[in-house]
Short mmCIF file of C-alpha atoms and ligand atoms in Angstrom, two decimals:
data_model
loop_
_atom_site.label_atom_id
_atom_site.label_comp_id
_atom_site.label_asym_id
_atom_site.label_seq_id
_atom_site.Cartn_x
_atom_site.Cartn_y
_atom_site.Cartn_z
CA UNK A 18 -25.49 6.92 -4.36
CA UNK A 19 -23.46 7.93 -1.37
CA UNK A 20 -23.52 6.13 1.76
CA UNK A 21 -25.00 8.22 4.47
CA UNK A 22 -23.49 7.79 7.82
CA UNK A 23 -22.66 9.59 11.73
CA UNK A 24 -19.57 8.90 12.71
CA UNK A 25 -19.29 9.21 16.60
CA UNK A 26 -16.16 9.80 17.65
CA UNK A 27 -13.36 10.22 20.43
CA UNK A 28 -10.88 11.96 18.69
CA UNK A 29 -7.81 10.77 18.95
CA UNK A 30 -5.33 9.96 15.91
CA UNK A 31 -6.98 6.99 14.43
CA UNK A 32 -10.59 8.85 14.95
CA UNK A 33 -9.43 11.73 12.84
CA UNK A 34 -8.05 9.24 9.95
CA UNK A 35 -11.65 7.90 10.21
CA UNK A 36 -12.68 11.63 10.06
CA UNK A 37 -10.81 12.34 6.99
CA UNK A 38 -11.64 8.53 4.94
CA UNK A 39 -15.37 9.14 5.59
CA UNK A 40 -15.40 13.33 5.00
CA UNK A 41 -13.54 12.46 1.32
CA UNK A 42 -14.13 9.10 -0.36
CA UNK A 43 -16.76 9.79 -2.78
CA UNK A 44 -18.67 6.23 -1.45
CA UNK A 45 -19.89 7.91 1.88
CA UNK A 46 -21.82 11.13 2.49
CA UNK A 47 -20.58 12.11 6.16
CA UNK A 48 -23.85 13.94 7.61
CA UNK A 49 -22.32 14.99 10.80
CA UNK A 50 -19.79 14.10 13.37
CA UNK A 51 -20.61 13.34 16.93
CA UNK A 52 -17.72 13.70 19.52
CA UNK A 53 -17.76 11.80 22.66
CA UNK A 54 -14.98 11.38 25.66
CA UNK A 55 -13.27 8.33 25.50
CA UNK A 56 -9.24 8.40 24.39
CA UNK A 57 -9.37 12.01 26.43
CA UNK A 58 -11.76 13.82 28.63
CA UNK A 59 -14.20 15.53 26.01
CA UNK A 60 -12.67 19.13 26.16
CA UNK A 61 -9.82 17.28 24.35
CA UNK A 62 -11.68 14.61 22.31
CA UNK A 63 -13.92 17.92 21.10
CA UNK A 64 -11.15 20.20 19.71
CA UNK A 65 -9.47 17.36 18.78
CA UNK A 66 -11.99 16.59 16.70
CA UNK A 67 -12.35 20.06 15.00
CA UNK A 68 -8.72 20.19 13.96
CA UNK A 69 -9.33 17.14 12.27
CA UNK A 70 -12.20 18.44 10.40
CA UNK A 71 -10.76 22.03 10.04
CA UNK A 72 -7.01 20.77 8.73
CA UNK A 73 -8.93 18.16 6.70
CA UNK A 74 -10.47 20.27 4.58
CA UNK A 75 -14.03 19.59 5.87
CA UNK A 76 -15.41 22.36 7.84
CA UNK A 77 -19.31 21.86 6.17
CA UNK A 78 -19.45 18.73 7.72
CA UNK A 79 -20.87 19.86 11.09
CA UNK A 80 -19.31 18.82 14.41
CA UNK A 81 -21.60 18.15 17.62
CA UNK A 82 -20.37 18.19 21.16
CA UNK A 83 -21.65 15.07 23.22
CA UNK A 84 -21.43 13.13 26.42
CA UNK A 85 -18.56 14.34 28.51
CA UNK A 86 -18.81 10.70 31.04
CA UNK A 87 -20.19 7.52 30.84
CA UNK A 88 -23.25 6.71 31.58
CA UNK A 89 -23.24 5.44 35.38
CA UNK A 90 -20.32 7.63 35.68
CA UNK A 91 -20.07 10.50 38.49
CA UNK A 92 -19.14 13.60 36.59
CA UNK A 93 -15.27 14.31 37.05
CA UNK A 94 -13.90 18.11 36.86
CA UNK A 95 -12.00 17.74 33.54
CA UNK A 96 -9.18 20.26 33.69
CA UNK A 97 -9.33 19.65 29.85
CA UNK A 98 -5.55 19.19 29.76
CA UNK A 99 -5.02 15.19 30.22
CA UNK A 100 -5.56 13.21 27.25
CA UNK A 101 -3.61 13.25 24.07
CA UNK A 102 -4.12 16.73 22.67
CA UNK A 103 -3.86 16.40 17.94
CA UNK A 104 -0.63 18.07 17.05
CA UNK A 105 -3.06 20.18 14.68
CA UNK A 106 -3.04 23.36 13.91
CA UNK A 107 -6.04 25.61 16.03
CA UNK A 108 -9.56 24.48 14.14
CA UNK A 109 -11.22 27.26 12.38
CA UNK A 110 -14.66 25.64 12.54
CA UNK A 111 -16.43 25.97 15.82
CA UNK A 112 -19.20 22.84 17.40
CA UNK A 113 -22.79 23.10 16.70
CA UNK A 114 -24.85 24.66 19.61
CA UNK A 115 -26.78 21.41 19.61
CA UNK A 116 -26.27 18.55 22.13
CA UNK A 117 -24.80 15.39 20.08
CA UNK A 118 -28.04 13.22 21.92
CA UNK A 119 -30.48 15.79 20.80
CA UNK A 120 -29.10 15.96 17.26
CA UNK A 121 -29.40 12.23 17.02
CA UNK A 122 -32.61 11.86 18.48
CA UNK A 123 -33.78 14.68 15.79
CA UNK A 124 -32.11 13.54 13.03
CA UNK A 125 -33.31 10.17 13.18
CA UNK A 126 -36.71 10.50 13.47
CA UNK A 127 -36.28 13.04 10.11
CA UNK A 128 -36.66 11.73 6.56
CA UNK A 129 -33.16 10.24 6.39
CA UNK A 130 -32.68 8.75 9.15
CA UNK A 131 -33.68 5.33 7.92
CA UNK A 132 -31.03 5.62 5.40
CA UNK A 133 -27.97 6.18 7.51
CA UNK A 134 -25.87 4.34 9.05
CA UNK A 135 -24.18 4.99 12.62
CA UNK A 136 -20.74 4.87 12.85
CA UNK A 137 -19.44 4.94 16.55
CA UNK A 138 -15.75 4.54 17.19
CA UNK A 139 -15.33 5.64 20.59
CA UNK A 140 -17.46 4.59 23.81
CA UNK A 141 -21.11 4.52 23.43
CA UNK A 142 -22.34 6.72 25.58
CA UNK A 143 -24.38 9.39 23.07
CA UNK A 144 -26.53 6.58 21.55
CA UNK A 145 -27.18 5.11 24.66
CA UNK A 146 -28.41 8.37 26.54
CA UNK A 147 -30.50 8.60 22.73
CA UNK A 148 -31.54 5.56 23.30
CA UNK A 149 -32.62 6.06 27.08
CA UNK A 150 -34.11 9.13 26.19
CA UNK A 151 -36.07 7.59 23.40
CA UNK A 152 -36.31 3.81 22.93
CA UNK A 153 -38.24 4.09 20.02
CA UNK A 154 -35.22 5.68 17.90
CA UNK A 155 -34.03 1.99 17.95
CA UNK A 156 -36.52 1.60 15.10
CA UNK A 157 -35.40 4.48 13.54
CA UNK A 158 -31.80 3.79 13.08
CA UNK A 159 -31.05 1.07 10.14
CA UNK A 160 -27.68 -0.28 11.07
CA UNK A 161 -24.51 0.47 13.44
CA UNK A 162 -21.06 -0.53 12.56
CA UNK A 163 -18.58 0.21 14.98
CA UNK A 164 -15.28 0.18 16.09
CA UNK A 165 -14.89 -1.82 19.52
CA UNK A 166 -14.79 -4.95 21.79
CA UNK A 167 -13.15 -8.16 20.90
CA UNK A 168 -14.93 -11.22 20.58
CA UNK A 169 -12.23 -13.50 21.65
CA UNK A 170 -10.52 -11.31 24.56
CA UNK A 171 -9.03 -7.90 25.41
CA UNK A 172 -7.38 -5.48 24.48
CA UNK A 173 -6.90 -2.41 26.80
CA UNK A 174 -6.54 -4.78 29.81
CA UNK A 175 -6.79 -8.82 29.74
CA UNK A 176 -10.48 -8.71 29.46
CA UNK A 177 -11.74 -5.46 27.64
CA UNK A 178 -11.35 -3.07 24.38
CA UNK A 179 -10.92 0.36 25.65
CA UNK A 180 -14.14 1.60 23.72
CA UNK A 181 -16.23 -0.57 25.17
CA UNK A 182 -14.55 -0.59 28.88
CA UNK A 183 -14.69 3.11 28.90
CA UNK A 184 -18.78 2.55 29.29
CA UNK A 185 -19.42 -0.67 29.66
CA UNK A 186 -23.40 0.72 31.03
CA UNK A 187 -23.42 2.52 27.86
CA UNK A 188 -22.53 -0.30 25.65
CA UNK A 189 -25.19 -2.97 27.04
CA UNK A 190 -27.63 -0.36 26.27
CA UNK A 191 -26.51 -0.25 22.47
CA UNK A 192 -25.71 -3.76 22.13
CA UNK A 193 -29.24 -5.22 23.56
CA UNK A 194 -31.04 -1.90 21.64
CA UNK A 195 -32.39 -4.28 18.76
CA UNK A 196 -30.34 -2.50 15.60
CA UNK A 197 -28.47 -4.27 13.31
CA UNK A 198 -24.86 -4.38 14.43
CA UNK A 199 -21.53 -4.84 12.61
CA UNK A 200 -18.76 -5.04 15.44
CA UNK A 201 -15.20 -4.58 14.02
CA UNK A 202 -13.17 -5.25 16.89
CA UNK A 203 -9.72 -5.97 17.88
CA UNK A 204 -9.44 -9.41 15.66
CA UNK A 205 -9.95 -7.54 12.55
CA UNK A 206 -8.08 -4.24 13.36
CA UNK A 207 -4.76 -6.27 14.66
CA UNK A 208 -4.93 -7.73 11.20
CA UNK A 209 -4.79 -4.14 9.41
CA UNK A 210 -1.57 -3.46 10.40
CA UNK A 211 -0.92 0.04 8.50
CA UNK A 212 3.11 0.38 8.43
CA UNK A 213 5.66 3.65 7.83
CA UNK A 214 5.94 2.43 4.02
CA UNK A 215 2.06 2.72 3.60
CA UNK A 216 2.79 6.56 5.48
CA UNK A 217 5.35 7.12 3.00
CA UNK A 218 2.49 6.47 0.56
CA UNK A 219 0.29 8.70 2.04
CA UNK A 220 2.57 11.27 2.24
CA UNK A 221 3.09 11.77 -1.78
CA UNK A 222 -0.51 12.05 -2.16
CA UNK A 223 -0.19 15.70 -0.86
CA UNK A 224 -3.84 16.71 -0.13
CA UNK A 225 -5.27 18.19 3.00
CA UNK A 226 -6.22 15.38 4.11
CA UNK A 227 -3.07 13.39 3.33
CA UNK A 228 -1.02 15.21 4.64
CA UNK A 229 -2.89 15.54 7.68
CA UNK A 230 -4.20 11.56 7.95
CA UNK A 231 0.02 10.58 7.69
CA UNK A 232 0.77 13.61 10.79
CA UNK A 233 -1.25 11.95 12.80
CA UNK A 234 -0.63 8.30 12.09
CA UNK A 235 3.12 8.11 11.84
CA UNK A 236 4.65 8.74 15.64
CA UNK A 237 1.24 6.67 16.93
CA UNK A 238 2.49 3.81 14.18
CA UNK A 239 6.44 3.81 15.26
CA UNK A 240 5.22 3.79 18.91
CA UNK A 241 3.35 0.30 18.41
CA UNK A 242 6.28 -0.92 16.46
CA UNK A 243 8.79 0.19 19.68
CA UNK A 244 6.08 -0.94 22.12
CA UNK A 245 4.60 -3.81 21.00
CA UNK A 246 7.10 -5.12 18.24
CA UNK A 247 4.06 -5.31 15.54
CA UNK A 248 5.26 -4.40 11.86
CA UNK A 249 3.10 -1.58 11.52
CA UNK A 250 0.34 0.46 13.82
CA UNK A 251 -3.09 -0.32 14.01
CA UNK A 252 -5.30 2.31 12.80
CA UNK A 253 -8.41 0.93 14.42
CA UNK A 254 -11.37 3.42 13.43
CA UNK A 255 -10.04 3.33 9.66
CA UNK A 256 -11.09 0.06 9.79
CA UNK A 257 -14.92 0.50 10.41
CA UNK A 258 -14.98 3.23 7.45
CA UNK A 259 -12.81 1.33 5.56
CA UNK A 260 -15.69 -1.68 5.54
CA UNK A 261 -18.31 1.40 4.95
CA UNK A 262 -16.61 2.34 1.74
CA UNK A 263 -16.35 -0.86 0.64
CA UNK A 264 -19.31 -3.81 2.19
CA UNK A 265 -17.63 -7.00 2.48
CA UNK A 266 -14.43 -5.86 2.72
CA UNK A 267 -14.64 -7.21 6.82
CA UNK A 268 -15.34 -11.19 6.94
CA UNK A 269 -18.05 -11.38 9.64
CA UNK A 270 -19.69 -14.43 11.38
CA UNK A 271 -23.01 -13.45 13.08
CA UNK A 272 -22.69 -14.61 17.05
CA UNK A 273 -25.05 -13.60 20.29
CA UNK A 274 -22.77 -10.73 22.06
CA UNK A 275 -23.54 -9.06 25.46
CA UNK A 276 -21.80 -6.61 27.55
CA UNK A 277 -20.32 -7.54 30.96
CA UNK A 278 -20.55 -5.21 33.45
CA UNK A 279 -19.97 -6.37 36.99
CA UNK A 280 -17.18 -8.74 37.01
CA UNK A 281 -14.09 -7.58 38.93
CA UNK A 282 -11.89 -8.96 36.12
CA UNK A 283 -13.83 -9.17 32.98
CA UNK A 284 -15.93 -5.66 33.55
CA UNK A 285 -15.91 -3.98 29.75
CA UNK A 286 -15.93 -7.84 28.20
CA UNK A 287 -17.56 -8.56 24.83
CA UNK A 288 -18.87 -11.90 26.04
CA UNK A 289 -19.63 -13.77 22.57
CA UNK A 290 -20.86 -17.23 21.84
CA UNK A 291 -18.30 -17.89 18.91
CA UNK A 292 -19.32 -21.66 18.96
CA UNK A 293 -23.26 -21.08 18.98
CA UNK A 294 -23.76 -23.38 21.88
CA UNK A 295 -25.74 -20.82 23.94
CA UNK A 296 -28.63 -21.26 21.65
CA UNK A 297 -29.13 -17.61 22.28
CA UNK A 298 -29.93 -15.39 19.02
CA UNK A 299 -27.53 -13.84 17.61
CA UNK A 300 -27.61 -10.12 17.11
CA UNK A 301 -24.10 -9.17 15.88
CA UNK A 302 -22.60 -9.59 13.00
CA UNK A 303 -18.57 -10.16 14.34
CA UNK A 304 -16.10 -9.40 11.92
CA UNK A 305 -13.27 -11.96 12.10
CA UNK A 306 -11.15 -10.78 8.90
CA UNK A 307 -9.88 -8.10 6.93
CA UNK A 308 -7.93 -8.01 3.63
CA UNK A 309 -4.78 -5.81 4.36
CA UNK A 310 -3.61 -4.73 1.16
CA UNK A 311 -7.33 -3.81 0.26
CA UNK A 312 -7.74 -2.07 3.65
CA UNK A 313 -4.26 0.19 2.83
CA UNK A 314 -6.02 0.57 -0.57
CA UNK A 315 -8.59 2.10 0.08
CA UNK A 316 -7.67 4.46 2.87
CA UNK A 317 -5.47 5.84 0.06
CA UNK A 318 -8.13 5.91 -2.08
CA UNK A 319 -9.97 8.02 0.36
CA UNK A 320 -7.04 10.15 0.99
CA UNK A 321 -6.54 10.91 -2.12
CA UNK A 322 -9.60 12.40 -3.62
CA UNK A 323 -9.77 16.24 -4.08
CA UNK A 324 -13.34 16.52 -3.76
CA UNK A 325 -14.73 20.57 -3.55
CA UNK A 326 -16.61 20.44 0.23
CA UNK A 327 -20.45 20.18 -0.31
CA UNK A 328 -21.14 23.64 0.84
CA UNK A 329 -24.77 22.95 3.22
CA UNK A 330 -26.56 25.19 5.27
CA UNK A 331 -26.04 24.36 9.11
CA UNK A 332 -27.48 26.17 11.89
CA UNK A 333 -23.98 26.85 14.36
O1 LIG B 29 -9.43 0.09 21.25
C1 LIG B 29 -9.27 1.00 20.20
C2 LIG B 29 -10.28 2.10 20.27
O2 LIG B 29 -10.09 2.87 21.45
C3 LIG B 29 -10.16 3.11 19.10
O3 LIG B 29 -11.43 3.60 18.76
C4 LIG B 29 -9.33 4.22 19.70
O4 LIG B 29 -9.57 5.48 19.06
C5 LIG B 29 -9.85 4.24 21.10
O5 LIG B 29 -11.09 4.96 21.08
CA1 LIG B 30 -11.81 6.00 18.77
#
């Protein structure tokens, strides 16, 4: 039986390789994406995302537009053009009418909610309005695992992982919320390097979503390489489907973890008690490891199905 999940997203390259792994590999059921801002303003991150789904041979799987700040954030006029628009061609699906924070506060409280697992790998700003909208959907939901934070330090600045900086409000909402949590953060993803020889791979698949996944991974990939001098690029959302697809396949060790949000340096911090001491319970499971060559694996597993779309009705 298919995994059920909502993948949450701020679509950028790696998101839409998470799009594409979760909308084809025959372990997951992908119910709906949610779109969030995060990697751009939202009316980037939102046709971003509908490329994905449109060039990746997904358009049934619907799309719902979502929170366009974070939370404690003052509104900014997005002119829509910064951000890192998908070389993709123009989607051909359009968003669902629907408010992502309305569809998740329906949808949870419905019959299969219980059975599906949120997947947010962008900031968390959707579930936490859901959640501060209605605390009780905390019950409701069985199990996150997400992309973001880093248990041991930073990532987009000394201190923070960009998902979690971007709404670091948001984030102590979602991480204190009660639900089972499987954090795949920066330690595991730096350890799933993906490199231009596993593109090449991709690239003789020649589906869709192939095709589509190695567009939008190679130039991000040879920029880390030039930038950073890793030997390959880190595909971090991948990561948290990857571990979907296949339970087990991130090493985990379950520590306390809160959200800092007021110091001057270390705003945005996964603060985790990796040695116990705090005596504090701990509610997330941290993933510490990954198996590379599995992790490669099964992205091109995922890649390479040809799988006909589940045609199901949606109200637009
Ligand atoms: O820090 C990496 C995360 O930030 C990824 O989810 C990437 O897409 C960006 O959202
Ligand atoms: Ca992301």
């Amino acid at each position: 039986m298919a995994q059920k999940i909502i993948l949450d997203v701020d679509t950028g390259n790696d998101d839409a390789v998470a799009i594409l792994m979760a909308g084809h590999h025959p372990a997951i059921e992908l119910v709906a994406v949610t779109v969030t801002h995060g990697n751009a303003v939202h009316a980037v991150t939102l046709p971003n995302t509908l490329k994905a789904v449109s060039a990746g041979n997904l358009a049934h799987v619907p799309v719902y537009p979502g929170a366009v700040v974070a939370l404690t954030e003052d509104p900014k006029p997005s002119s829509g053009l910064n951000g890192r628009v998908l070389d993709l061609p123009e989607p051909t699906v359009r968003p669902q009418q629907q408010h992502a924070v309305d569809f998740l506060r329906e949808y949870y409280h419905g019959p299969d909610g219980p059975q599906t697992i949120y997947v947010p790998v962008g900031p968390l700003t959707n579930l936490a309005l859901a959640l501060r909208l209605d605390p009780g959907l905390a019950r409701r939901i069985p199990r996150i695992v997400t992309m973001g934070g880093a248990y041991r330090g930073g990532g987009r600045n000394p201190a923070a992982e960009f998902n979690i900086l971007a709404d670091p409000e948001g984030a102590r909402v979602v991480y204190n919320a009660g639900i089972p949590i499987l954090m795949v953060g920066l330690e595991v993803t730096e350890q799933a390097l993906v490199t231009p020889a596993d593109v090449e791979r991709l690239k003789a698949i020649d589906t869709p979503q192939a095709r589509v996944a190695a567009a939008v991974m190679l130039d991000e990939i040879l920029w880390m390489i030039q930038e950073y001098g890793w030997d390959g690029g880190q595909i971090f959302d991948a990561c948290a489907v990857a571990e979907i697809i296949e339970p087990g396949l991130v090493s985990t060790t379950p520590m306390w973890v809160d959200i800092e949000v007021n110091g001057s340096l270390t705003r945005g911090r996964t603060v985790a008690d990796i040695s116990g001491r705090t005596g504090r319970t701990s509610n997330v499971d941290v993933g510490i490891g990954i198996d590379r060559a599995r992790f490669v694996e099964i992205m091109i597993e995922a890649l390479s199905v040809i799988r006909q779309p589940t045609i199901r009705p949606h109200t637009a």
